[in-house]
Coordinates of C-alpha atoms and ligand atoms in Angstrom, one line a residue:
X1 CA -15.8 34.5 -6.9
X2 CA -17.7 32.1 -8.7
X3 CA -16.7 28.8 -7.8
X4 CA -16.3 29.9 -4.1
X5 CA -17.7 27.1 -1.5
X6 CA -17.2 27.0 2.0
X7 CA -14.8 24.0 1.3
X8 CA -12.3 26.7 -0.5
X9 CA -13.2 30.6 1.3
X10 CA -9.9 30.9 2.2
X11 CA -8.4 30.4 -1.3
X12 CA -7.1 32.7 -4.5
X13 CA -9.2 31.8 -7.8
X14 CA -6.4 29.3 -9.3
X15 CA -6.5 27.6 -5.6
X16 CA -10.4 27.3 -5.3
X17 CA -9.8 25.9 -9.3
X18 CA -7.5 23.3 -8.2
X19 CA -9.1 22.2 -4.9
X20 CA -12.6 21.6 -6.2
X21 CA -11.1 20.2 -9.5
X22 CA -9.2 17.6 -6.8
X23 CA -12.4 17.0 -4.5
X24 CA -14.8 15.9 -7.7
X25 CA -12.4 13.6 -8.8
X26 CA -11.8 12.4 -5.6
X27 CA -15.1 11.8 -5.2
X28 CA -15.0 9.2 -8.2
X29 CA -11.7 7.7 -7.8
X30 CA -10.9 7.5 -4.0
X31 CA -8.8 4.3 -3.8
X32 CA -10.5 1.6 -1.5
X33 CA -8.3 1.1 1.6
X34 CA -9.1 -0.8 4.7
X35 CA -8.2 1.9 7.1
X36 CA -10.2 4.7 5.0
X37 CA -13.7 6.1 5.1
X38 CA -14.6 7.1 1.5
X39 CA -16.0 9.8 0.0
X40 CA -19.5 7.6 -0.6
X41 CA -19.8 7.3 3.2
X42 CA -18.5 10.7 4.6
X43 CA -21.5 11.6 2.7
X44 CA -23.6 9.5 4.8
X45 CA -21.9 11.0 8.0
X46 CA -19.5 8.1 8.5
X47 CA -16.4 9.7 10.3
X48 CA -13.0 7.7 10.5
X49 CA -11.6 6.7 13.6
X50 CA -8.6 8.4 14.7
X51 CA -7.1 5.0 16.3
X52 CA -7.2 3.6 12.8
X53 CA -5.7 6.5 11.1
X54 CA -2.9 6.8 13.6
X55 CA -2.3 3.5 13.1
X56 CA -2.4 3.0 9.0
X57 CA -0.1 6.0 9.2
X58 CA 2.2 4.6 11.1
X59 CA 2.1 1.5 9.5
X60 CA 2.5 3.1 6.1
X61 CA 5.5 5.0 6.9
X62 CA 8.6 4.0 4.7
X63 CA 6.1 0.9 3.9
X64 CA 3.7 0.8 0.8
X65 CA -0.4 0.6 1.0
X66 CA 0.1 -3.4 -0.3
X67 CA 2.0 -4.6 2.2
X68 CA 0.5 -2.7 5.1
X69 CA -3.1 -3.9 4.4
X70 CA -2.9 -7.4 5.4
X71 CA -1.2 -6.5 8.7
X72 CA -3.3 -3.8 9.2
X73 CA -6.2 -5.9 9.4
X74 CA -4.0 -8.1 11.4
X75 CA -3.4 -5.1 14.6
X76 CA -6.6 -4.4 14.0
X77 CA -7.9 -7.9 14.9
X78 CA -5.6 -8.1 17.8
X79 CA -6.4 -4.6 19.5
X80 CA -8.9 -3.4 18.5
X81 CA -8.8 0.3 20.0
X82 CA -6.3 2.2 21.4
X83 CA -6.8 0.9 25.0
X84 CA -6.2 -2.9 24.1
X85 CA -2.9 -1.6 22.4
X86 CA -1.6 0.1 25.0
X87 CA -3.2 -2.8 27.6
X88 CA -0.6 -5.4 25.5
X89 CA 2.8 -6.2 26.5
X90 CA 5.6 -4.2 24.4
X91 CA 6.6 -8.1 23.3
X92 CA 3.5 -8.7 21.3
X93 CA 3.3 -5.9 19.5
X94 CA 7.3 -6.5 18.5
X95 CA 6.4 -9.7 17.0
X96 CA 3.6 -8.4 15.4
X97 CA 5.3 -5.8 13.7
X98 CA 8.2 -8.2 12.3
X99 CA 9.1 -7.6 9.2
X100 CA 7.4 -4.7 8.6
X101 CA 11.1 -3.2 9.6
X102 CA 12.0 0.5 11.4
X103 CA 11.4 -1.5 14.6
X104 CA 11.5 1.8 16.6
X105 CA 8.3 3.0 15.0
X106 CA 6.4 -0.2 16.8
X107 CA 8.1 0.7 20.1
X108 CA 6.8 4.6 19.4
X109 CA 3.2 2.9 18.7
X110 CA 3.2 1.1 22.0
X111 CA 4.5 4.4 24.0
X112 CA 1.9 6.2 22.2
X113 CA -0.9 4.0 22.9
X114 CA 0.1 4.4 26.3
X115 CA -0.3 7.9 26.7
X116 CA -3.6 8.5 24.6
X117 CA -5.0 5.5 27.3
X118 CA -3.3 7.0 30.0
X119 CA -3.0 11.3 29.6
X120 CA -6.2 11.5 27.2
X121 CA -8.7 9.0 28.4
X122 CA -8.1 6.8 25.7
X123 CA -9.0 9.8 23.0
X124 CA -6.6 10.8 20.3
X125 CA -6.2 15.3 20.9
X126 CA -7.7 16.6 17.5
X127 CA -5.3 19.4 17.1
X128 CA -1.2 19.3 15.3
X129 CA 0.5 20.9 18.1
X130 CA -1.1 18.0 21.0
X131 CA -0.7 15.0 19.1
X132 CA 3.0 15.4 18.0
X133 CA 3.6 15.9 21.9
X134 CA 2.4 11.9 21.8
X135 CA 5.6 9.1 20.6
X136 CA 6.7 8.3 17.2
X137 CA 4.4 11.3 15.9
X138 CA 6.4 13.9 13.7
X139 CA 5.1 16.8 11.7
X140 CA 4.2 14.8 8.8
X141 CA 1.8 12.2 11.0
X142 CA 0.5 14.7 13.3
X143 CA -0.8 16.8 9.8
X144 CA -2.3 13.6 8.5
X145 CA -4.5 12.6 11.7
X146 CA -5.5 16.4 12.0
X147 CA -6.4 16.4 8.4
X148 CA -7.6 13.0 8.0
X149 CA -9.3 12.0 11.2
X150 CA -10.7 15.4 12.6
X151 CA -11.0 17.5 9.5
X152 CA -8.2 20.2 10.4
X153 CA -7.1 22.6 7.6
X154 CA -3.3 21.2 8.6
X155 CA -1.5 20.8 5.5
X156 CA 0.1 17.1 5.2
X157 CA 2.7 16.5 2.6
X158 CA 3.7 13.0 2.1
X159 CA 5.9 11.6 -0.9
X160 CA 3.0 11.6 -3.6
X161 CA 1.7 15.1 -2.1
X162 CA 5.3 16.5 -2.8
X163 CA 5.7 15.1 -5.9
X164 CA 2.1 16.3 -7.1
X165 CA 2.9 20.1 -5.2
X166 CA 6.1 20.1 -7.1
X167 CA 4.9 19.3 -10.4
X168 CA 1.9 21.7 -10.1
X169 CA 4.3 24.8 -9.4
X170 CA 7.6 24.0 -11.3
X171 CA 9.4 23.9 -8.5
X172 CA 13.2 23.8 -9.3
X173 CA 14.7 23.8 -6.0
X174 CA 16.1 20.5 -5.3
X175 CA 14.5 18.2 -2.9
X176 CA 15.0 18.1 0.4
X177 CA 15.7 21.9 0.4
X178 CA 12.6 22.3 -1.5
X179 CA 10.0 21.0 1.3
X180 CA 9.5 24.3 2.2
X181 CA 8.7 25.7 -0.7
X182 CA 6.6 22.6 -0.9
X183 CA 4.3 23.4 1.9
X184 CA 3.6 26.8 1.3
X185 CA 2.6 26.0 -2.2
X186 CA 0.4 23.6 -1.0
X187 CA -1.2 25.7 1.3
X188 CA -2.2 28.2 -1.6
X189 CA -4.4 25.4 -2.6
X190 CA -5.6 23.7 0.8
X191 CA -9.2 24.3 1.6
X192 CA -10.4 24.7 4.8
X193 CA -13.5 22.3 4.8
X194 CA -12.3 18.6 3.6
X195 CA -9.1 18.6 4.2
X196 CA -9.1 15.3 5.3
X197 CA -10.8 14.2 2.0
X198 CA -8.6 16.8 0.0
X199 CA -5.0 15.0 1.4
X200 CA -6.6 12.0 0.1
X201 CA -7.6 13.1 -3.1
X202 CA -3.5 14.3 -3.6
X203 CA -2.2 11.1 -2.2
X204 CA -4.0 9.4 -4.6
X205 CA -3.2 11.2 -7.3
X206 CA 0.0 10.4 -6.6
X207 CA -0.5 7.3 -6.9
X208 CA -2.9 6.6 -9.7
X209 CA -2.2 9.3 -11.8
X210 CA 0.7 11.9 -11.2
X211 CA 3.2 8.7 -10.5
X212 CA 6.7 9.3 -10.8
X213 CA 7.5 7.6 -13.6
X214 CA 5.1 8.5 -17.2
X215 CA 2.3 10.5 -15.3
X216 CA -0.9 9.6 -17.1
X217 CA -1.0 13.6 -17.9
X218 CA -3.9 13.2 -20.2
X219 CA -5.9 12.1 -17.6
X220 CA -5.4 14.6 -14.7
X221 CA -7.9 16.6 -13.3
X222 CA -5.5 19.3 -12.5
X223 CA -3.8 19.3 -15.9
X224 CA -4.9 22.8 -17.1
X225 CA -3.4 24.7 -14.5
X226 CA -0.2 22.2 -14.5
X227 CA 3.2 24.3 -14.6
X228 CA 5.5 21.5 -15.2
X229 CA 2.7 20.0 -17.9
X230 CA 2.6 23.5 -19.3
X231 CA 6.5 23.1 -19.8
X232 CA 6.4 19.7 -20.9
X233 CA 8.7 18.3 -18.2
X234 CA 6.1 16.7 -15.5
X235 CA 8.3 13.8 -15.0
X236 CA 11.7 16.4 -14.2
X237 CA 10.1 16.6 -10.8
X238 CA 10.5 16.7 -8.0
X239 CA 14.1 17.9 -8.5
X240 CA 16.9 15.7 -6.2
X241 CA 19.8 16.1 -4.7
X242 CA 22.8 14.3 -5.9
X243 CA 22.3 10.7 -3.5
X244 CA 24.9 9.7 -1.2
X245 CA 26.3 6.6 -1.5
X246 CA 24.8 4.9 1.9
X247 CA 27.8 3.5 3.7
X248 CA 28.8 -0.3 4.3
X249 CA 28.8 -2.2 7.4
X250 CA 29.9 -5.8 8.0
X251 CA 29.2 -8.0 10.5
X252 CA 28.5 -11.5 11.6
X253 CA 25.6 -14.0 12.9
X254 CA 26.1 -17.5 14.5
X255 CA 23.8 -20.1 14.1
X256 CA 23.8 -22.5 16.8
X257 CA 21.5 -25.3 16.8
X258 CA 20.6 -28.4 19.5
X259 CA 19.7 -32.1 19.1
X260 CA 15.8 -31.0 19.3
X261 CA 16.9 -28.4 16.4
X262 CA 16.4 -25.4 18.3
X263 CA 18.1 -22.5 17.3
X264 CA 19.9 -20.2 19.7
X265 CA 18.2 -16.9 19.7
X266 CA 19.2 -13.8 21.9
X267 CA 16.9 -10.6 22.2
X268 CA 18.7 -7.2 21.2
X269 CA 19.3 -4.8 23.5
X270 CA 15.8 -2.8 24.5
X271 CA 17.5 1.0 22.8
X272 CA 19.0 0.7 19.3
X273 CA 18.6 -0.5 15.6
X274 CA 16.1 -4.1 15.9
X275 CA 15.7 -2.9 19.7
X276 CA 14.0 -5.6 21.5
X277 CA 13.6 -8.2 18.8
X278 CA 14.6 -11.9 18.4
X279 CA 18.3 -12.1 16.5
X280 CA 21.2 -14.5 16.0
X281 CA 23.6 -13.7 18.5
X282 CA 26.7 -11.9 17.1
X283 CA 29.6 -9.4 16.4
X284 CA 28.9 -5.7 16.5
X285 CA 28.2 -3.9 12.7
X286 CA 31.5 -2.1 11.9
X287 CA 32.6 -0.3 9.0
X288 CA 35.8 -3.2 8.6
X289 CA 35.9 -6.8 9.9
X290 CA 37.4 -6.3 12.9
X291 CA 39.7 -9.5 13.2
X292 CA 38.8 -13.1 14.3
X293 CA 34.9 -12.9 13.9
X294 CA 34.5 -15.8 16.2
X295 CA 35.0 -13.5 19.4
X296 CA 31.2 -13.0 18.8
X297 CA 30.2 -16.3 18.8
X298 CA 27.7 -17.5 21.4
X299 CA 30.0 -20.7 22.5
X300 CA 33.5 -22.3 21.0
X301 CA 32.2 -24.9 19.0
X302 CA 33.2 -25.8 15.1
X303 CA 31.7 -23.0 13.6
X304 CA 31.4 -23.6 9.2
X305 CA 31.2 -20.3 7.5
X306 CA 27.9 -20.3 5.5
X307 CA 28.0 -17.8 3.2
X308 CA 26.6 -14.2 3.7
X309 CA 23.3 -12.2 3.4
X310 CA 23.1 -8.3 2.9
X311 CA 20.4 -6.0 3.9
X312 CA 19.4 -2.2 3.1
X313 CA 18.8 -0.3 6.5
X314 CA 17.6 3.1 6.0
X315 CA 21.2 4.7 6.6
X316 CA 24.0 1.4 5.7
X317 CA 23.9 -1.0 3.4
X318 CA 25.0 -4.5 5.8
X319 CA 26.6 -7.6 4.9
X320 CA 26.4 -10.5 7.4
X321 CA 28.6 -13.3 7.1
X322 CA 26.5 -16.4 8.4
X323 CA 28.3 -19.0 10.5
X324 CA 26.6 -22.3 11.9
X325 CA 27.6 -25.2 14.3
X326 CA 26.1 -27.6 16.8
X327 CA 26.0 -26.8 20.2
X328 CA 29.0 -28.3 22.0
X329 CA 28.1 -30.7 25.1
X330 CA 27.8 -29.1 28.6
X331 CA 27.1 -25.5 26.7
X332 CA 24.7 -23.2 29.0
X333 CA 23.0 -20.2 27.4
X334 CA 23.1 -16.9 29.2
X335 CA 19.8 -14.9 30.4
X336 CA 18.7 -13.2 27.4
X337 CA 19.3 -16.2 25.3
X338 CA 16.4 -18.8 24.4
X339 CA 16.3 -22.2 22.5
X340 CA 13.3 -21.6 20.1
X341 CA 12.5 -23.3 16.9
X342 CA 13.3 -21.5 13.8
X343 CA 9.9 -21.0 12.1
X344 CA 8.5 -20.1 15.5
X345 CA 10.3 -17.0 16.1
X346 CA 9.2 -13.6 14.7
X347 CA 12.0 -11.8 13.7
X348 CA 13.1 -8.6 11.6
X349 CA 14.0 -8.8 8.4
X350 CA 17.9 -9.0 8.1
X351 CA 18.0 -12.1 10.7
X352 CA 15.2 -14.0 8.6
X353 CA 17.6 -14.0 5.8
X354 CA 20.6 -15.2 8.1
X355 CA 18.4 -17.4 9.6
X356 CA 17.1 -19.3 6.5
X357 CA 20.5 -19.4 4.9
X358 CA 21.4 -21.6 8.3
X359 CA 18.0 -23.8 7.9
X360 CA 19.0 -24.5 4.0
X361 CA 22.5 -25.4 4.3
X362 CA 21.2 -27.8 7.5
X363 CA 18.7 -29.0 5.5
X364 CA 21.2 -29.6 1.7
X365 CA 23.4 -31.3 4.9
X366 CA 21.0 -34.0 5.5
X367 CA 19.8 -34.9 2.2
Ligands
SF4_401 FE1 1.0 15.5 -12.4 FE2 0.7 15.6 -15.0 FE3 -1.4 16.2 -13.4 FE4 0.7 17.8 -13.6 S1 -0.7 17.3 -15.2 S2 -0.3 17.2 -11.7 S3 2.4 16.4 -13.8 S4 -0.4 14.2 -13.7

């Protein structure tokens, strides 16, 4: 066993190849993230924080590394360790986390907070099977900390890890049947020591090098022992499933406004889609308009169809049709209803758009 370490004693031959051949480059191409300790310093016996992992992992779910890393810093800022998280009211960490959509995995991060502070001392468990007992912690996350933050031979597969695994073995089972597969593949090749640093090494990979589209083949430390480079078909994989078509929903938002231009803003419902956050009030999201729109308007007032917006939720693709009006004298707002000014108000996504549609068409009104 020549090129046996104790990084790779639990490996065949063509596993120990691959995982050393993925630590050494690692060790030269790591990508520079905020929430990362590199290979440099885990040389120097820098360790990463499992607070900051959990939360650049949850932050980077269905979200990409650019535009988590400004609002990573941004968390970070604010609480600085798991205890000041969980210390902060549900309502801060909402509006923090607007716009960064999935609005249920910032409710999961305030829950979870909450029980590392309150069940663990404020200590994130090192092991798979304690921490995805915590909120908003799957399989997928609970690998990564193990992995990442307390060096656990737990094997994490993430998009880029599944499209790298894939490629390496051929794998011709369509995705998402093929995770399986996926995982035990991966495992042939996971070492036990650094497997924090060898998850890295494949995300990155992933995403400097084996990308989906026109892998940079040529320059891939794994290349030699590449089945789907050996069969000149790297980019055929990871096989898919035919796609559903997402279905529609339709809807609609009213914008009412005040002399001081103040917007009438209701908070959603704590459980649900946008749970919690800021919206427009208005009718629920059906599959049809379901007749005179205006029943889900906030007041009767001379409501002027704006136009619509459409958004992409993970499930329905939504239209809203936009509706504005001035607030008609004598109208009182009900109890989960606030006057707030537009640009003050943190909201998700989908009721930004609805929202600026309203301020434009105000604002082409006045000039
Ligand atoms: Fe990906 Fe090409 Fe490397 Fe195979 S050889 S792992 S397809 S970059």
């Amino acid at each position: 066993m020549a090129f046996e370490t104790r990084e790779t004693k639990n490996l065949s031959h063509s596993g120990i190849k691959i995982a050393r051949a993925l630590l050494r480059w690692y060790g030269k191409n790591a990508r520079d993230l905020p929430w990362r300790i590199g290979p440099a310093a885990r040389k120097t016996g820098a360790a990463p924080d499992p607070y900051h992992v959990w939360l650049s992992e949850i932050m980077l779910q269905q979200t990409t590394v650019a535009t988590v890393a400004p609002r990573y810093a941004a968390f970070l800022a604010r609480w600085p360790n798991v205890k000041a998280m969980a210390a902060a009211p549900m309502e801060d960490i909402l509006g923090q986390w607007a716009g960064l959509g999935y609005y249920a995995r910032a409710r999961n991060l305030h829950r979870c907070a909450a029980a590392v502070a309150a069940a663990h001392g404020g200590k994130f468990p090192d092991t798979e099977e304690a921490l995805r007992k915590l909120p908003g912690i799957g399989e997928y996350t609970a690998a990564a900390i193990a992995a990442i933050a307390f060096d656990k031979p737990a094997v994490v597969i993430d998009g880029n890890i599944e499209r790298v695994v894939s490629r390496l073995f051929a794998i011709e089972t369509p995705l998402p049947t093929a995770k399986t597969d996926i995982k035990m593949r991966a495992a042939e090749i996971w070492p036990r020591k650094r497997s924090g640093d060898f998850a890295q090494s494949l995300m990155d990979l992933g995403a400097l090098v084996c990308k989906p589209r026109a892998p940079l083949c040529g320059a891939c430390p794994v290349s030699s022992a590449c089945e789907a480079y050996a069969l000149g078909r790297s980019e055929t994989f990871p096989k898919k499933a035919p796609k559903k078509q997402k279905p529609q929903r339709l809807g609609a938002v009213f914008a009412l406004s005040n002399s001081k231009d103040e917007m009438l803003f209701e908070r959603r419902p704590e459980k649900g889609l946008l749970g919690g956050m800021f919206g427009l009030p208005g009718t629920a999201w059906t599959d049809k308009h379901d007749g005179d729109a205006s029943a889900g308007a906030p007041a009767a007032a001379r409501w002027r169809r704006l136009g619509d917006i459409t958004h992409i939720f993970t499930h329905f693709h939504l239209t809203l049709d936009v509706y504005a009006a001035r607030a008609p004298k004598g109208f009182r707002r009900s109890m989960n209803q606030q006057w707030l000014a537009p640009k003050e108000v943190r909201l998700p996504t989908v009721m930004k758009k609805a929202v600026e549609l309203a301020v434009r068409s105000e604002r082409s009104d006045d000039e």
